[in-house]
Structure formats: C-alpha cells, structure tokens
Amino acid sequence: MNLLKTDNFDTLHDFSLSVSYISDSILVFSKVKDFLYQNLHCDEILLFLDDRSRSCLTAPHPYNPNRNLEDINIPYQDSLVKNILIDRKFFTQMEPAETFFPEFKSELFIPLISPEDTLGFIYIARQQATRFTINEIKLVEFT
C-alpha cells in the first residue's frame, strides 16, 4: 500500500488517533514499528535516542527488543551523527562500506526533530539493495 502516492491519509490519520492517548513511549514506538512494517518493505526498524550523558546516540534495548543485544551506541564523533544531529535531514545509503549490521544492504535514517532539538532518529534497513522511495521516506517522516 502506498499511502502518500494515492493521497490516502485516512490510514495515517487513524493510526495517529490510535496512539495519541498512549502515555507509554515504548508502547507507542512498538505501534509505530508495527505500522511501518505493514506499510514499508523493510527488515529492521530501530529507534536511536540522543544520550547526552554518554555523548552518543543509543538504541535502548527496551525500544528495540528484537535485537538480542544491549544498547547499541554511536559516539558523537561518528560522521553519521553530524548528518542526524546537526544537519537534521534524512539520508539513505545503499551497499555502504560499513553498516550497523552486515546483513543489511540498504539503510534509511530519519531524524526525530522537535522545534528546539534533534531527539534521535529512526533506522530502517533492508537486506536487499533497493532504494527507499521519496514516498516511503515521507511516510516515515509523517508517522
């Protein structure tokens, strides 16, 4: 289903209403992931948050239980952090020299932005080397 190409915002609106009264942030992100898995072709979705106390972006395990790992950390010195925290723009890479996980060939990074700050990003990955379309990117940004 291509929600944005067909201008079918009803599904997105219904989803927004369904999570608007949930106060548990872990549950909200779980529902966001379910929604994105249903509407995107992807193999992994992770949430990374800005952890100023440790000077890194971190994917906390409670938000990302499908990975049997401790928190996943990206230090502020990593070039990825500039793209996310400073530029505040999405970016995508296909078959990069280095990926977070070797099984993925396409990666999408969408910053989570408030008016004052960049809170972190959503990481979406595919095992196949296929580009993310602008409609897929917009769907994640609107969600």
mmCIF file with all atom_site columns, C-alpha atoms in Angstrom:
data_model
loop_
_atom_site.group_PDB
_atom_site.id
_atom_site.type_symbol
_atom_site.label_atom_id
_atom_site.label_alt_id
_atom_site.label_comp_id
_atom_site.label_asym_id
_atom_site.label_entity_id
_atom_site.label_seq_id
_atom_site.pdbx_PDB_ins_code
_atom_site.Cartn_x
_atom_site.Cartn_y
_atom_site.Cartn_z
_atom_site.occupancy
_atom_site.B_iso_or_equiv
_atom_site.pdbx_formal_charge
_atom_site.auth_seq_id
_atom_site.auth_comp_id
_atom_site.auth_asym_id
_atom_site.auth_atom_id
_atom_site.pdbx_PDB_model_num
ATOM 1   C CA . MET A 1 1   ? 0.000  0.000  0.000  1.00 0.00 ? 1   MET A CA 1
ATOM 2   C CA . ASN A 1 2   ? 1.433  3.367  -0.950 1.00 0.00 ? 2   ASN A CA 1
ATOM 3   C CA . LEU A 1 3   ? -0.272 5.816  1.372  1.00 0.00 ? 3   LEU A CA 1
ATOM 4   C CA . LEU A 1 4   ? 1.215  9.041  0.098  1.00 0.00 ? 4   LEU A CA 1
ATOM 5   C CA . LYS A 1 5   ? 1.116  8.408  -3.621 1.00 0.00 ? 5   LYS A CA 1
ATOM 6   C CA . THR A 1 6   ? -2.621 7.792  -3.526 1.00 0.00 ? 6   THR A CA 1
ATOM 7   C CA . ASP A 1 7   ? -3.240 10.620 -1.060 1.00 0.00 ? 7   ASP A CA 1
ATOM 8   C CA . ASN A 1 8   ? -4.856 8.130  1.271  1.00 0.00 ? 8   ASN A CA 1
ATOM 9   C CA . PHE A 1 9   ? -4.171 9.858  4.553  1.00 0.00 ? 9   PHE A CA 1
ATOM 10  C CA . ASP A 1 10  ? -7.087 8.131  6.297  1.00 0.00 ? 10  ASP A CA 1
ATOM 11  C CA . THR A 1 11  ? -4.912 5.206  7.362  1.00 0.00 ? 11  THR A CA 1
ATOM 12  C CA . LEU A 1 12  ? -2.234 7.539  8.694  1.00 0.00 ? 12  LEU A CA 1
ATOM 13  C CA . HIS A 1 13  ? -4.868 9.629  10.465 1.00 0.00 ? 13  HIS A CA 1
ATOM 14  C CA . ASP A 1 14  ? -6.461 6.537  12.032 1.00 0.00 ? 14  ASP A CA 1
ATOM 15  C CA . PHE A 1 15  ? -3.063 5.351  13.188 1.00 0.00 ? 15  PHE A CA 1
ATOM 16  C CA . SER A 1 16  ? -2.291 8.740  14.755 1.00 0.00 ? 16  SER A CA 1
ATOM 17  C CA . LEU A 1 17  ? -5.564 8.669  16.625 1.00 0.00 ? 17  LEU A CA 1
ATOM 18  C CA . SER A 1 18  ? -4.924 5.149  17.865 1.00 0.00 ? 18  SER A CA 1
ATOM 19  C CA . VAL A 1 19  ? -1.634 6.120  19.535 1.00 0.00 ? 19  VAL A CA 1
ATOM 20  C CA . SER A 1 20  ? -2.472 9.664  20.629 1.00 0.00 ? 20  SER A CA 1
ATOM 21  C CA . TYR A 1 21  ? -3.668 8.652  24.104 1.00 0.00 ? 21  TYR A CA 1
ATOM 22  C CA . ILE A 1 22  ? -0.902 6.177  24.890 1.00 0.00 ? 22  ILE A CA 1
ATOM 23  C CA . SER A 1 23  ? 1.470  7.571  27.505 1.00 0.00 ? 23  SER A CA 1
ATOM 24  C CA . ASP A 1 24  ? 3.982  4.696  27.473 1.00 0.00 ? 24  ASP A CA 1
ATOM 25  C CA . SER A 1 25  ? 6.663  5.705  24.956 1.00 0.00 ? 25  SER A CA 1
ATOM 26  C CA . ILE A 1 26  ? 7.856  2.108  24.497 1.00 0.00 ? 26  ILE A CA 1
ATOM 27  C CA . LEU A 1 27  ? 4.329  1.021  23.553 1.00 0.00 ? 27  LEU A CA 1
ATOM 28  C CA . VAL A 1 28  ? 3.945  3.984  21.177 1.00 0.00 ? 28  VAL A CA 1
ATOM 29  C CA . PHE A 1 29  ? 7.166  3.075  19.368 1.00 0.00 ? 29  PHE A CA 1
ATOM 30  C CA . SER A 1 30  ? 6.080  -0.563 19.204 1.00 0.00 ? 30  SER A CA 1
ATOM 31  C CA . LYS A 1 31  ? 2.893  0.535  17.443 1.00 0.00 ? 31  LYS A CA 1
ATOM 32  C CA . VAL A 1 32  ? 4.874  2.836  15.116 1.00 0.00 ? 32  VAL A CA 1
ATOM 33  C CA . LYS A 1 33  ? 7.100  -0.105 14.182 1.00 0.00 ? 33  LYS A CA 1
ATOM 34  C CA . ASP A 1 34  ? 4.094  -2.339 13.508 1.00 0.00 ? 34  ASP A CA 1
ATOM 35  C CA . PHE A 1 35  ? 2.552  0.355  11.316 1.00 0.00 ? 35  PHE A CA 1
ATOM 36  C CA . LEU A 1 36  ? 5.778  0.864  9.353  1.00 0.00 ? 36  LEU A CA 1
ATOM 37  C CA . TYR A 1 37  ? 6.356  -2.873 8.891  1.00 0.00 ? 37  TYR A CA 1
ATOM 38  C CA . GLN A 1 38  ? 2.832  -3.109 7.416  1.00 0.00 ? 38  GLN A CA 1
ATOM 39  C CA . ASN A 1 39  ? 3.363  -0.181 5.035  1.00 0.00 ? 39  ASN A CA 1
ATOM 40  C CA . LEU A 1 40  ? 7.038  -0.430 4.042  1.00 0.00 ? 40  LEU A CA 1
ATOM 41  C CA . HIS A 1 41  ? 9.176  -3.200 2.681  1.00 0.00 ? 41  HIS A CA 1
ATOM 42  C CA . CYS A 1 42  ? 11.855 -3.376 5.381  1.00 0.00 ? 42  CYS A CA 1
ATOM 43  C CA . ASP A 1 43  ? 13.629 -5.943 7.526  1.00 0.00 ? 43  ASP A CA 1
ATOM 44  C CA . GLU A 1 44  ? 14.649 -3.862 10.545 1.00 0.00 ? 44  GLU A CA 1
ATOM 45  C CA . ILE A 1 45  ? 13.441 -0.763 12.388 1.00 0.00 ? 45  ILE A CA 1
ATOM 46  C CA . LEU A 1 46  ? 15.343 0.654  15.357 1.00 0.00 ? 46  LEU A CA 1
ATOM 47  C CA . LEU A 1 47  ? 14.933 3.784  17.448 1.00 0.00 ? 47  LEU A CA 1
ATOM 48  C CA . PHE A 1 48  ? 18.068 5.729  18.381 1.00 0.00 ? 48  PHE A CA 1
ATOM 49  C CA . LEU A 1 49  ? 17.896 8.486  21.008 1.00 0.00 ? 49  LEU A CA 1
ATOM 50  C CA . ASP A 1 50  ? 20.353 11.251 21.861 1.00 0.00 ? 50  ASP A CA 1
ATOM 51  C CA . ASP A 1 51  ? 22.065 10.265 25.121 1.00 0.00 ? 51  ASP A CA 1
ATOM 52  C CA . ARG A 1 52  ? 23.917 13.386 26.203 1.00 0.00 ? 52  ARG A CA 1
ATOM 53  C CA . SER A 1 53  ? 25.126 11.788 29.448 1.00 0.00 ? 53  SER A CA 1
ATOM 54  C CA . ARG A 1 54  ? 27.145 9.244  27.418 1.00 0.00 ? 54  ARG A CA 1
ATOM 55  C CA . SER A 1 55  ? 27.867 11.541 24.409 1.00 0.00 ? 55  SER A CA 1
ATOM 56  C CA . CYS A 1 56  ? 26.301 9.183  21.911 1.00 0.00 ? 56  CYS A CA 1
ATOM 57  C CA . LEU A 1 57  ? 23.180 8.181  20.038 1.00 0.00 ? 57  LEU A CA 1
ATOM 58  C CA . THR A 1 58  ? 21.845 4.987  21.558 1.00 0.00 ? 58  THR A CA 1
ATOM 59  C CA . ALA A 1 59  ? 19.277 2.376  20.578 1.00 0.00 ? 59  ALA A CA 1
ATOM 60  C CA . PRO A 1 60  ? 17.961 1.415  24.015 1.00 0.00 ? 60  PRO A CA 1
ATOM 61  C CA . HIS A 1 61  ? 17.135 -2.273 24.340 1.00 0.00 ? 61  HIS A CA 1
ATOM 62  C CA . PRO A 1 62  ? 13.588 -1.709 25.728 1.00 0.00 ? 62  PRO A CA 1
ATOM 63  C CA . TYR A 1 63  ? 12.654 0.098  22.482 1.00 0.00 ? 63  TYR A CA 1
ATOM 64  C CA . ASN A 1 64  ? 14.382 -2.474 20.298 1.00 0.00 ? 64  ASN A CA 1
ATOM 65  C CA . PRO A 1 65  ? 13.724 -5.904 21.847 1.00 0.00 ? 65  PRO A CA 1
ATOM 66  C CA . ASN A 1 66  ? 14.038 -7.777 18.538 1.00 0.00 ? 66  ASN A CA 1
ATOM 67  C CA . ARG A 1 67  ? 17.809 -7.339 18.787 1.00 0.00 ? 67  ARG A CA 1
ATOM 68  C CA . ASN A 1 68  ? 19.236 -9.645 21.450 1.00 0.00 ? 68  ASN A CA 1
ATOM 69  C CA . LEU A 1 69  ? 21.795 -7.066 22.397 1.00 0.00 ? 69  LEU A CA 1
ATOM 70  C CA . GLU A 1 70  ? 22.468 -4.479 24.987 1.00 0.00 ? 70  GLU A CA 1
ATOM 71  C CA . ASP A 1 71  ? 22.036 -0.881 23.909 1.00 0.00 ? 71  ASP A CA 1
ATOM 72  C CA . ILE A 1 72  ? 23.568 -0.069 20.517 1.00 0.00 ? 72  ILE A CA 1
ATOM 73  C CA . ASN A 1 73  ? 25.675 3.108  20.701 1.00 0.00 ? 73  ASN A CA 1
ATOM 74  C CA . ILE A 1 74  ? 27.036 5.528  18.098 1.00 0.00 ? 74  ILE A CA 1
ATOM 75  C CA . PRO A 1 75  ? 29.560 8.012  19.538 1.00 0.00 ? 75  PRO A CA 1
ATOM 76  C CA . TYR A 1 76  ? 29.195 11.708 18.720 1.00 0.00 ? 76  TYR A CA 1
ATOM 77  C CA . GLN A 1 77  ? 32.488 11.522 16.783 1.00 0.00 ? 77  GLN A CA 1
ATOM 78  C CA . ASP A 1 78  ? 30.905 9.245  14.137 1.00 0.00 ? 78  ASP A CA 1
ATOM 79  C CA . SER A 1 79  ? 30.184 11.055 10.851 1.00 0.00 ? 79  SER A CA 1
ATOM 80  C CA . LEU A 1 80  ? 26.615 9.711  10.976 1.00 0.00 ? 80  LEU A CA 1
ATOM 81  C CA . VAL A 1 81  ? 25.926 11.904 13.988 1.00 0.00 ? 81  VAL A CA 1
ATOM 82  C CA . LYS A 1 82  ? 26.640 15.095 12.010 1.00 0.00 ? 82  LYS A CA 1
ATOM 83  C CA . ASN A 1 83  ? 24.018 14.121 9.437  1.00 0.00 ? 83  ASN A CA 1
ATOM 84  C CA . ILE A 1 84  ? 21.433 13.419 12.119 1.00 0.00 ? 84  ILE A CA 1
ATOM 85  C CA . LEU A 1 85  ? 22.017 15.905 14.938 1.00 0.00 ? 85  LEU A CA 1
ATOM 86  C CA . ILE A 1 86  ? 23.424 18.895 13.070 1.00 0.00 ? 86  ILE A CA 1
ATOM 87  C CA . ASP A 1 87  ? 22.024 18.768 9.528  1.00 0.00 ? 87  ASP A CA 1
ATOM 88  C CA . ARG A 1 88  ? 18.633 17.458 10.780 1.00 0.00 ? 88  ARG A CA 1
ATOM 89  C CA . LYS A 1 89  ? 17.967 15.797 7.407  1.00 0.00 ? 89  LYS A CA 1
ATOM 90  C CA . PHE A 1 90  ? 17.158 12.250 6.411  1.00 0.00 ? 90  PHE A CA 1
ATOM 91  C CA . PHE A 1 91  ? 19.694 10.288 4.449  1.00 0.00 ? 91  PHE A CA 1
ATOM 92  C CA . THR A 1 92  ? 19.890 6.895  2.885  1.00 0.00 ? 92  THR A CA 1
ATOM 93  C CA . GLN A 1 93  ? 22.725 4.652  1.805  1.00 0.00 ? 93  GLN A CA 1
ATOM 94  C CA . MET A 1 94  ? 22.818 1.584  -0.372 1.00 0.00 ? 94  MET A CA 1
ATOM 95  C CA . GLU A 1 95  ? 25.539 -1.031 -0.023 1.00 0.00 ? 95  GLU A CA 1
ATOM 96  C CA . PRO A 1 96  ? 27.720 1.179  2.194  1.00 0.00 ? 96  PRO A CA 1
ATOM 97  C CA . ALA A 1 97  ? 31.236 0.099  3.129  1.00 0.00 ? 97  ALA A CA 1
ATOM 98  C CA . GLU A 1 98  ? 30.094 -0.142 6.748  1.00 0.00 ? 98  GLU A CA 1
ATOM 99  C CA . THR A 1 99  ? 26.610 -0.888 8.031  1.00 0.00 ? 99  THR A CA 1
ATOM 100 C CA . PHE A 1 100 ? 25.336 -1.359 11.570 1.00 0.00 ? 100 PHE A CA 1
ATOM 101 C CA . PHE A 1 101 ? 24.534 -4.965 10.789 1.00 0.00 ? 101 PHE A CA 1
ATOM 102 C CA . PRO A 1 102 ? 26.256 -6.901 7.971  1.00 0.00 ? 102 PRO A CA 1
ATOM 103 C CA . GLU A 1 103 ? 23.023 -8.487 6.717  1.00 0.00 ? 103 GLU A CA 1
ATOM 104 C CA . PHE A 1 104 ? 21.606 -5.147 5.502  1.00 0.00 ? 104 PHE A CA 1
ATOM 105 C CA . LYS A 1 105 ? 22.317 -3.573 2.121  1.00 0.00 ? 105 LYS A CA 1
ATOM 106 C CA . SER A 1 106 ? 20.028 -0.502 2.269  1.00 0.00 ? 106 SER A CA 1
ATOM 107 C CA . GLU A 1 107 ? 19.698 1.872  5.187  1.00 0.00 ? 107 GLU A CA 1
ATOM 108 C CA . LEU A 1 108 ? 17.454 4.864  5.881  1.00 0.00 ? 108 LEU A CA 1
ATOM 109 C CA . PHE A 1 109 ? 17.988 7.339  8.715  1.00 0.00 ? 109 PHE A CA 1
ATOM 110 C CA . ILE A 1 110 ? 15.111 9.686  9.617  1.00 0.00 ? 110 ILE A CA 1
ATOM 111 C CA . PRO A 1 111 ? 15.823 12.287 12.326 1.00 0.00 ? 111 PRO A CA 1
ATOM 112 C CA . LEU A 1 112 ? 13.308 12.791 15.134 1.00 0.00 ? 112 LEU A CA 1
ATOM 113 C CA . ILE A 1 113 ? 13.032 16.559 15.442 1.00 0.00 ? 113 ILE A CA 1
ATOM 114 C CA . SER A 1 114 ? 11.351 18.858 17.944 1.00 0.00 ? 114 SER A CA 1
ATOM 115 C CA . PRO A 1 115 ? 11.293 22.643 17.415 1.00 0.00 ? 115 PRO A CA 1
ATOM 116 C CA . GLU A 1 116 ? 14.269 23.049 19.753 1.00 0.00 ? 116 GLU A CA 1
ATOM 117 C CA . ASP A 1 117 ? 16.279 19.873 19.308 1.00 0.00 ? 117 ASP A CA 1
ATOM 118 C CA . THR A 1 118 ? 17.036 16.670 17.427 1.00 0.00 ? 118 THR A CA 1
ATOM 119 C CA . LEU A 1 119 ? 15.949 13.837 19.701 1.00 0.00 ? 119 LEU A CA 1
ATOM 120 C CA . GLY A 1 120 ? 17.451 10.936 17.751 1.00 0.00 ? 120 GLY A CA 1
ATOM 121 C CA . PHE A 1 121 ? 16.498 9.002  14.625 1.00 0.00 ? 121 PHE A CA 1
ATOM 122 C CA . ILE A 1 122 ? 14.621 6.035  13.258 1.00 0.00 ? 122 ILE A CA 1
ATOM 123 C CA . TYR A 1 123 ? 16.823 3.498  11.475 1.00 0.00 ? 123 TYR A CA 1
ATOM 124 C CA . ILE A 1 124 ? 15.187 1.387  8.767  1.00 0.00 ? 124 ILE A CA 1
ATOM 125 C CA . ALA A 1 125 ? 17.081 -1.301 6.879  1.00 0.00 ? 125 ALA A CA 1
ATOM 126 C CA . ARG A 1 126 ? 16.610 -3.825 4.095  1.00 0.00 ? 126 ARG A CA 1
ATOM 127 C CA . GLN A 1 127 ? 18.525 -6.972 3.310  1.00 0.00 ? 127 GLN A CA 1
ATOM 128 C CA . GLN A 1 128 ? 18.177 -6.276 -0.417 1.00 0.00 ? 128 GLN A CA 1
ATOM 129 C CA . ALA A 1 129 ? 19.958 -3.367 -2.080 1.00 0.00 ? 129 ALA A CA 1
ATOM 130 C CA . THR A 1 130 ? 16.855 -1.429 -3.107 1.00 0.00 ? 130 THR A CA 1
ATOM 131 C CA . ARG A 1 131 ? 16.449 2.312  -2.825 1.00 0.00 ? 131 ARG A CA 1
ATOM 132 C CA . PHE A 1 132 ? 13.949 3.870  -0.459 1.00 0.00 ? 132 PHE A CA 1
ATOM 133 C CA . THR A 1 133 ? 11.476 5.935  -2.452 1.00 0.00 ? 133 THR A CA 1
ATOM 134 C CA . ILE A 1 134 ? 10.561 9.505  -1.577 1.00 0.00 ? 134 ILE A CA 1
ATOM 135 C CA . ASN A 1 135 ? 7.059  8.257  -0.712 1.00 0.00 ? 135 ASN A CA 1
ATOM 136 C CA . GLU A 1 136 ? 8.494  5.736  1.761  1.00 0.00 ? 136 GLU A CA 1
ATOM 137 C CA . ILE A 1 137 ? 10.671 8.432  3.299  1.00 0.00 ? 137 ILE A CA 1
ATOM 138 C CA . LYS A 1 138 ? 7.698  10.806 3.627  1.00 0.00 ? 138 LYS A CA 1
ATOM 139 C CA . LEU A 1 139 ? 5.616  8.071  5.216  1.00 0.00 ? 139 LEU A CA 1
ATOM 140 C CA . VAL A 1 140 ? 8.220  7.568  7.937  1.00 0.00 ? 140 VAL A CA 1
ATOM 141 C CA . GLU A 1 141 ? 8.577  11.327 8.436  1.00 0.00 ? 141 GLU A CA 1
ATOM 142 C CA . PHE A 1 142 ? 4.803  11.784 8.814  1.00 0.00 ? 142 PHE A CA 1
ATOM 143 C CA . THR A 1 143 ? 4.449  8.825  11.168 1.00 0.00 ? 143 THR A CA 1
#
